[in-house]
mmCIF file of C-alpha atoms in Angstrom:
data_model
loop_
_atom_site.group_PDB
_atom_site.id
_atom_site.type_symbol
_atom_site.label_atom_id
_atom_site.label_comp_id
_atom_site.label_asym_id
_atom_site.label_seq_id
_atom_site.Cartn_x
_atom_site.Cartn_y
_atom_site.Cartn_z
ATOM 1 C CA UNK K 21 -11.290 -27.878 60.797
ATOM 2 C CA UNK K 22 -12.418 -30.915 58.724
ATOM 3 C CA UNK K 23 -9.244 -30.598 56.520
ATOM 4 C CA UNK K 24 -6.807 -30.423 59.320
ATOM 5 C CA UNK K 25 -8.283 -33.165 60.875
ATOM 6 C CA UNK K 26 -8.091 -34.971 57.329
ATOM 7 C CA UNK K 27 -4.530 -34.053 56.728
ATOM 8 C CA UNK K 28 -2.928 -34.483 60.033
ATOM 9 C CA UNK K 29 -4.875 -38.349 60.611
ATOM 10 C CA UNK K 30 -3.224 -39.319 57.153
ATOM 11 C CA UNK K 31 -0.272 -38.628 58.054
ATOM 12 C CA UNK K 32 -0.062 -39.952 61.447
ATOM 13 C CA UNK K 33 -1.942 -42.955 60.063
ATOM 14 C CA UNK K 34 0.279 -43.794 57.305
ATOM 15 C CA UNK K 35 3.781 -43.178 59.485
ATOM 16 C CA UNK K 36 2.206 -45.114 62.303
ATOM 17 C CA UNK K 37 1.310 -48.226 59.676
ATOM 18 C CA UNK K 38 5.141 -48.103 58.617
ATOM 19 C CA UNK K 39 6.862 -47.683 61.801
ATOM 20 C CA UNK K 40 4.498 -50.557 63.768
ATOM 21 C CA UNK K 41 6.830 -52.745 61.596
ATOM 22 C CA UNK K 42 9.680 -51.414 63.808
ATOM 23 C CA UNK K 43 9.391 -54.079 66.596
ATOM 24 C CA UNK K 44 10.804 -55.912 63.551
ATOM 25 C CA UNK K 45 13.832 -54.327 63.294
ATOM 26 C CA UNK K 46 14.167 -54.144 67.618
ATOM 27 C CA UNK K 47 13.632 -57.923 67.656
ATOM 28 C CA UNK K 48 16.421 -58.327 65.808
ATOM 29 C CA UNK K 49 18.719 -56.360 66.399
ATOM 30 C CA UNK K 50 17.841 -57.694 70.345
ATOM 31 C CA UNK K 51 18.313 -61.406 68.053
ATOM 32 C CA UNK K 52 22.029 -60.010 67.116
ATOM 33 C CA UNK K 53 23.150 -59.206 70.413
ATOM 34 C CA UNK K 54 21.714 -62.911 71.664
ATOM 35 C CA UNK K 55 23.628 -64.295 69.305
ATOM 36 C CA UNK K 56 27.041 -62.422 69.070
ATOM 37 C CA UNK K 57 26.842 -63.098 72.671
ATOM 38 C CA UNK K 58 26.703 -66.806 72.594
ATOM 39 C CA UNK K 59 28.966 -67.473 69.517
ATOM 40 C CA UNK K 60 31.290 -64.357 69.034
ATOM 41 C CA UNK K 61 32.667 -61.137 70.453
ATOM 42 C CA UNK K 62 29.599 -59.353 72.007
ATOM 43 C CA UNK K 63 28.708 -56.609 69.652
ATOM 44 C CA UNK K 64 28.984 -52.802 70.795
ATOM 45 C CA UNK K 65 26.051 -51.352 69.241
ATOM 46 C CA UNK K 66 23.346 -53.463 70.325
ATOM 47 C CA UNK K 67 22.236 -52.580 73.500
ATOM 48 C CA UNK K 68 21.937 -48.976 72.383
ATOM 49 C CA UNK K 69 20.520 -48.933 68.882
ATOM 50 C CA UNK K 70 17.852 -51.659 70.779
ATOM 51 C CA UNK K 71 17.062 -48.180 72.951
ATOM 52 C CA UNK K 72 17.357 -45.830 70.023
ATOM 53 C CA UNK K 73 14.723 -48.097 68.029
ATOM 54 C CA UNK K 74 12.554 -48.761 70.939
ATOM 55 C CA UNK K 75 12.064 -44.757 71.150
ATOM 56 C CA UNK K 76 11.558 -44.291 67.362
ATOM 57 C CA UNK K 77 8.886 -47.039 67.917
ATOM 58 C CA UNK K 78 6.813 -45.514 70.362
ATOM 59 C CA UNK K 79 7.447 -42.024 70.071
ATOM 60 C CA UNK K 80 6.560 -41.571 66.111
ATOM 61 C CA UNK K 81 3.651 -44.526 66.999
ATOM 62 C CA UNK K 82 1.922 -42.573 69.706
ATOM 63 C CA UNK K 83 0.136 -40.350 67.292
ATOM 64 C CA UNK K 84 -1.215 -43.604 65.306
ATOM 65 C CA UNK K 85 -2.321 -45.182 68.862
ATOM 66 C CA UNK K 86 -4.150 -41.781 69.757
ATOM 67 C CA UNK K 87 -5.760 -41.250 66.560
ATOM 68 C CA UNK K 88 -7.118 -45.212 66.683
ATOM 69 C CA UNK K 89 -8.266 -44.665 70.366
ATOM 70 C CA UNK K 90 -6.090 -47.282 71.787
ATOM 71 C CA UNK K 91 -4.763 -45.264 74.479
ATOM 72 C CA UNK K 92 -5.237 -46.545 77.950
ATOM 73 C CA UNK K 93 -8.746 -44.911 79.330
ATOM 74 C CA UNK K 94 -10.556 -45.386 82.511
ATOM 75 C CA UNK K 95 -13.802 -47.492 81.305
ATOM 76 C CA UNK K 96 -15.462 -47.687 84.725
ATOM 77 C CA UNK K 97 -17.680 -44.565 83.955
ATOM 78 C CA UNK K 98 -16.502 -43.171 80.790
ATOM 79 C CA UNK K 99 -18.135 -46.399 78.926
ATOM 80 C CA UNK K 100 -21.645 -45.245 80.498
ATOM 81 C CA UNK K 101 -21.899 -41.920 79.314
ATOM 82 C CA UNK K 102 -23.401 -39.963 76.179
ATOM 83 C CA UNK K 103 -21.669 -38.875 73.367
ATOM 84 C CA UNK K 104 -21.870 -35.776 74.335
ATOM 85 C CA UNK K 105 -20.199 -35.703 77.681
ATOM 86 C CA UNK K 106 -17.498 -38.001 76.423
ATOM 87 C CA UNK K 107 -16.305 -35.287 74.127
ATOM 88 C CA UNK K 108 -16.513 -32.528 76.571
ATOM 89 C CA UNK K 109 -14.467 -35.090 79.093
ATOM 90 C CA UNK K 110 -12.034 -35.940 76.027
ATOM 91 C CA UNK K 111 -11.885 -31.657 74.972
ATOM 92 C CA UNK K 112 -10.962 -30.832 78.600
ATOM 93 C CA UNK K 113 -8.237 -33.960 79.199
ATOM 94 C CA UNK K 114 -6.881 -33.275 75.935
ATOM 95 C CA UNK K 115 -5.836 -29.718 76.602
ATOM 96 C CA UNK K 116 -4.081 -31.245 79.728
ATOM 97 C CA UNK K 117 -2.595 -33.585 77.218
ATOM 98 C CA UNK K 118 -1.074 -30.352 74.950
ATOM 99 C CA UNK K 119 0.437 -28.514 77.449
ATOM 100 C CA UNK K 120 2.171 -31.475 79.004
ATOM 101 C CA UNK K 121 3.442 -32.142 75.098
ATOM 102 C CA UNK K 122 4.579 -28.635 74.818
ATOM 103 C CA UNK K 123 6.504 -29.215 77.785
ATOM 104 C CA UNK K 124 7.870 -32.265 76.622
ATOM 105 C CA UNK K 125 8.520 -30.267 73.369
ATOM 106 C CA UNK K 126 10.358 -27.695 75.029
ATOM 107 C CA UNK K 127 12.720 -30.111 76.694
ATOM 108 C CA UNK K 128 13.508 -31.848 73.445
ATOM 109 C CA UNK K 129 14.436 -28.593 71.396
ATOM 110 C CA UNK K 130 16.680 -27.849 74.466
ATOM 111 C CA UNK K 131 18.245 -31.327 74.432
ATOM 112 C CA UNK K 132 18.580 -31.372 70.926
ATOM 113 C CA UNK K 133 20.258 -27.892 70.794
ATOM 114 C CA UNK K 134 22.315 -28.960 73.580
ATOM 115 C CA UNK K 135 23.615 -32.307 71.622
ATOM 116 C CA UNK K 136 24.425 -29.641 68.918
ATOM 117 C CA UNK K 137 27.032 -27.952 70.530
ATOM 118 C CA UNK K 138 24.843 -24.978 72.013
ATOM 119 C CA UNK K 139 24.610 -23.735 75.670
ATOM 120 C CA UNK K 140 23.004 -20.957 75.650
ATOM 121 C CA UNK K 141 19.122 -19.937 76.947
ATOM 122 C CA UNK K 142 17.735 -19.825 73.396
ATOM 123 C CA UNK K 143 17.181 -23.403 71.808
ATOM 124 C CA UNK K 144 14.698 -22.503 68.729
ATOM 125 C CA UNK K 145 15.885 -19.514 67.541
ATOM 126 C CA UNK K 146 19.574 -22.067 67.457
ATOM 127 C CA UNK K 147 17.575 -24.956 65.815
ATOM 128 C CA UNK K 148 15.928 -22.584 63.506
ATOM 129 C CA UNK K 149 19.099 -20.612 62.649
ATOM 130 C CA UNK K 150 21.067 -24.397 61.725
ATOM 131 C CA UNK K 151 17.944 -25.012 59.373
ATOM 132 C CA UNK K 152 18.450 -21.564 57.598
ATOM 133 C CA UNK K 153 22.113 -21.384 57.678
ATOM 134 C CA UNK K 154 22.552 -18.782 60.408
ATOM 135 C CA UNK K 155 24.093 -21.004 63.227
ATOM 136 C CA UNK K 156 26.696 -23.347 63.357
ATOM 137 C CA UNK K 157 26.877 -26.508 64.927
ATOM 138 C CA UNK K 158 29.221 -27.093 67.888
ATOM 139 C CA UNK K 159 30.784 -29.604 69.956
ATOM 140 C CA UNK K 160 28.112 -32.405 68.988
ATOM 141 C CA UNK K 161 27.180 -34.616 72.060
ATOM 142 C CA UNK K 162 27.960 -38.356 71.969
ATOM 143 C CA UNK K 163 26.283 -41.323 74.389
ATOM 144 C CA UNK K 164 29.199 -42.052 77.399
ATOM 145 C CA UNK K 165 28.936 -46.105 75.920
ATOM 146 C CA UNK K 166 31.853 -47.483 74.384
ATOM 147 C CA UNK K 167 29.908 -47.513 71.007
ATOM 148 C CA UNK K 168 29.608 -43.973 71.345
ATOM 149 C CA UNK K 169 26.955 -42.969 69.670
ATOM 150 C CA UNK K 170 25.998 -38.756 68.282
ATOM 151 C CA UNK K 171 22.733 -38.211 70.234
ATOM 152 C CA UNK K 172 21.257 -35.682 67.918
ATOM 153 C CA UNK K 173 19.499 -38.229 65.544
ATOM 154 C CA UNK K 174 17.592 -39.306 67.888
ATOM 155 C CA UNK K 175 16.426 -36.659 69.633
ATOM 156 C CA UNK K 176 15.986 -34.734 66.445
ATOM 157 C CA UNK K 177 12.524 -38.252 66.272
ATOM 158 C CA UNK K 178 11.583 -36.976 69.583
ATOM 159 C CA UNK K 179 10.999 -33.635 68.282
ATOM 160 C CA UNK K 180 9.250 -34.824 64.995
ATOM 161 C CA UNK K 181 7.409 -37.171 67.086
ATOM 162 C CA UNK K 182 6.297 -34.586 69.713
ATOM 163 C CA UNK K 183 5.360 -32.335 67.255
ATOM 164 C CA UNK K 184 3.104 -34.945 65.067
ATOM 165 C CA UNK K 185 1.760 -35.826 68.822
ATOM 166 C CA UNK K 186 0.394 -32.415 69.305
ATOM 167 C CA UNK K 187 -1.184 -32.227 66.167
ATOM 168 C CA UNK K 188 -3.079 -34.802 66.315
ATOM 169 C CA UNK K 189 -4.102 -33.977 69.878
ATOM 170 C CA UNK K 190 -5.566 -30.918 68.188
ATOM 171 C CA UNK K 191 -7.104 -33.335 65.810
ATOM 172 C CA UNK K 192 -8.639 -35.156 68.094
ATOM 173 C CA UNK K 193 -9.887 -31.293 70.160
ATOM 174 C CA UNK K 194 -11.066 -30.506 66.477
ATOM 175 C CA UNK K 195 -13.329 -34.227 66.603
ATOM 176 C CA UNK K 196 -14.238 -33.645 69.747
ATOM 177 C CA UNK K 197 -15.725 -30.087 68.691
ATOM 178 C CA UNK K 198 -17.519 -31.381 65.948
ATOM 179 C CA UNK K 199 -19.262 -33.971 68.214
ATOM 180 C CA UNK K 200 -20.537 -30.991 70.455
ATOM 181 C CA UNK K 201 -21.771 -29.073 67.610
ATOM 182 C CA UNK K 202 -23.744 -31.750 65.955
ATOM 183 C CA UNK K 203 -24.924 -33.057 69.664
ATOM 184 C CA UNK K 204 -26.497 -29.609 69.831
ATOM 185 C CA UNK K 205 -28.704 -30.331 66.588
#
């Protein structure tokens, strides 16, 4: 358990340090549009790969922001209580927290298979066939803008960042388990 917890915080800790300098890159693009808008032709691709940046930012970053604890929690009692019942309050709200990821999970496969040109009922067994060769890629899905953007990039960081969300939500089950083991001694 130690090791997962080891290996999975590193690397959410480590992505999360590079991409917080992402508000960087939003601010100014967001600076572009203010000033193509004022002194030239309006640029296209602004408003859009603002959006597409905003959602690598806090997508990939939520793992970092759980992992430091800087989630939004409700201090009123939780602040007051032991160590021990804080980690059987944060074991049983982090399950809650899994299965609404898997959910979100599930819709991003499908989303992402969809972008790909596939309609059927069967999204991972598409998304893993185009990763071994098997499948083909369709009639890829583009944004209805006038930049017109291919959609699969990005949702392609949703399912990264989903996926590096639930594992360190199973970190943080794995902490929370070692608290209630060593609270027992």
């Amino acid at each position: 358990m130690r090791g997962f917890i080891r290996g999975v915080d590193a690397v959410n800790y480590r992505l999360g340090r590079f991409v917080m300098y992402g508000i960087f890159v939003l601010m100014a693009i967001l600076l572009w549009s203010s000033i193509s808008k004022t002194f030239f032709l309006p640029s296209l691709w602004t408003l859009e790969m603002a959006q597409f940046v905003m959602v690598g930012y806090y997508i990939l970053g939520g793992p970092y922001s759980l992992q430091l604890g800087s989630n939004v929690r409700m201090d009123l009692l939780y602040g007051e209580w032991s160590v021990r019942r804080k980690a059987w309050f944060d074991a049983i709200t982090v399950l809650f927290l899994i299965f609404y990821l898997c959910v979100l999970l599930y819709g991003a496969v499908s989303s992402t298979a969809y972008s790909l040109g596939y309609w059927k009922d069967a999204p991972f067994s598409f998304l893993a066939g185009i990763v071994i060769g098997t499948e083909e890629v369709g009639n890829l899905e583009r944004s209805a803008s006038s930049w017109r953007p291919y959609m699969w990039p990005i949702k392609v960081v949703m399912i990264f960042g989903f996926v590096l969300m639930l594992l360190q939500c199973v970190s943080e089950l794995f902490k929370d388990i070692l608290r209630l083991r060593e609270a027992e001694i």
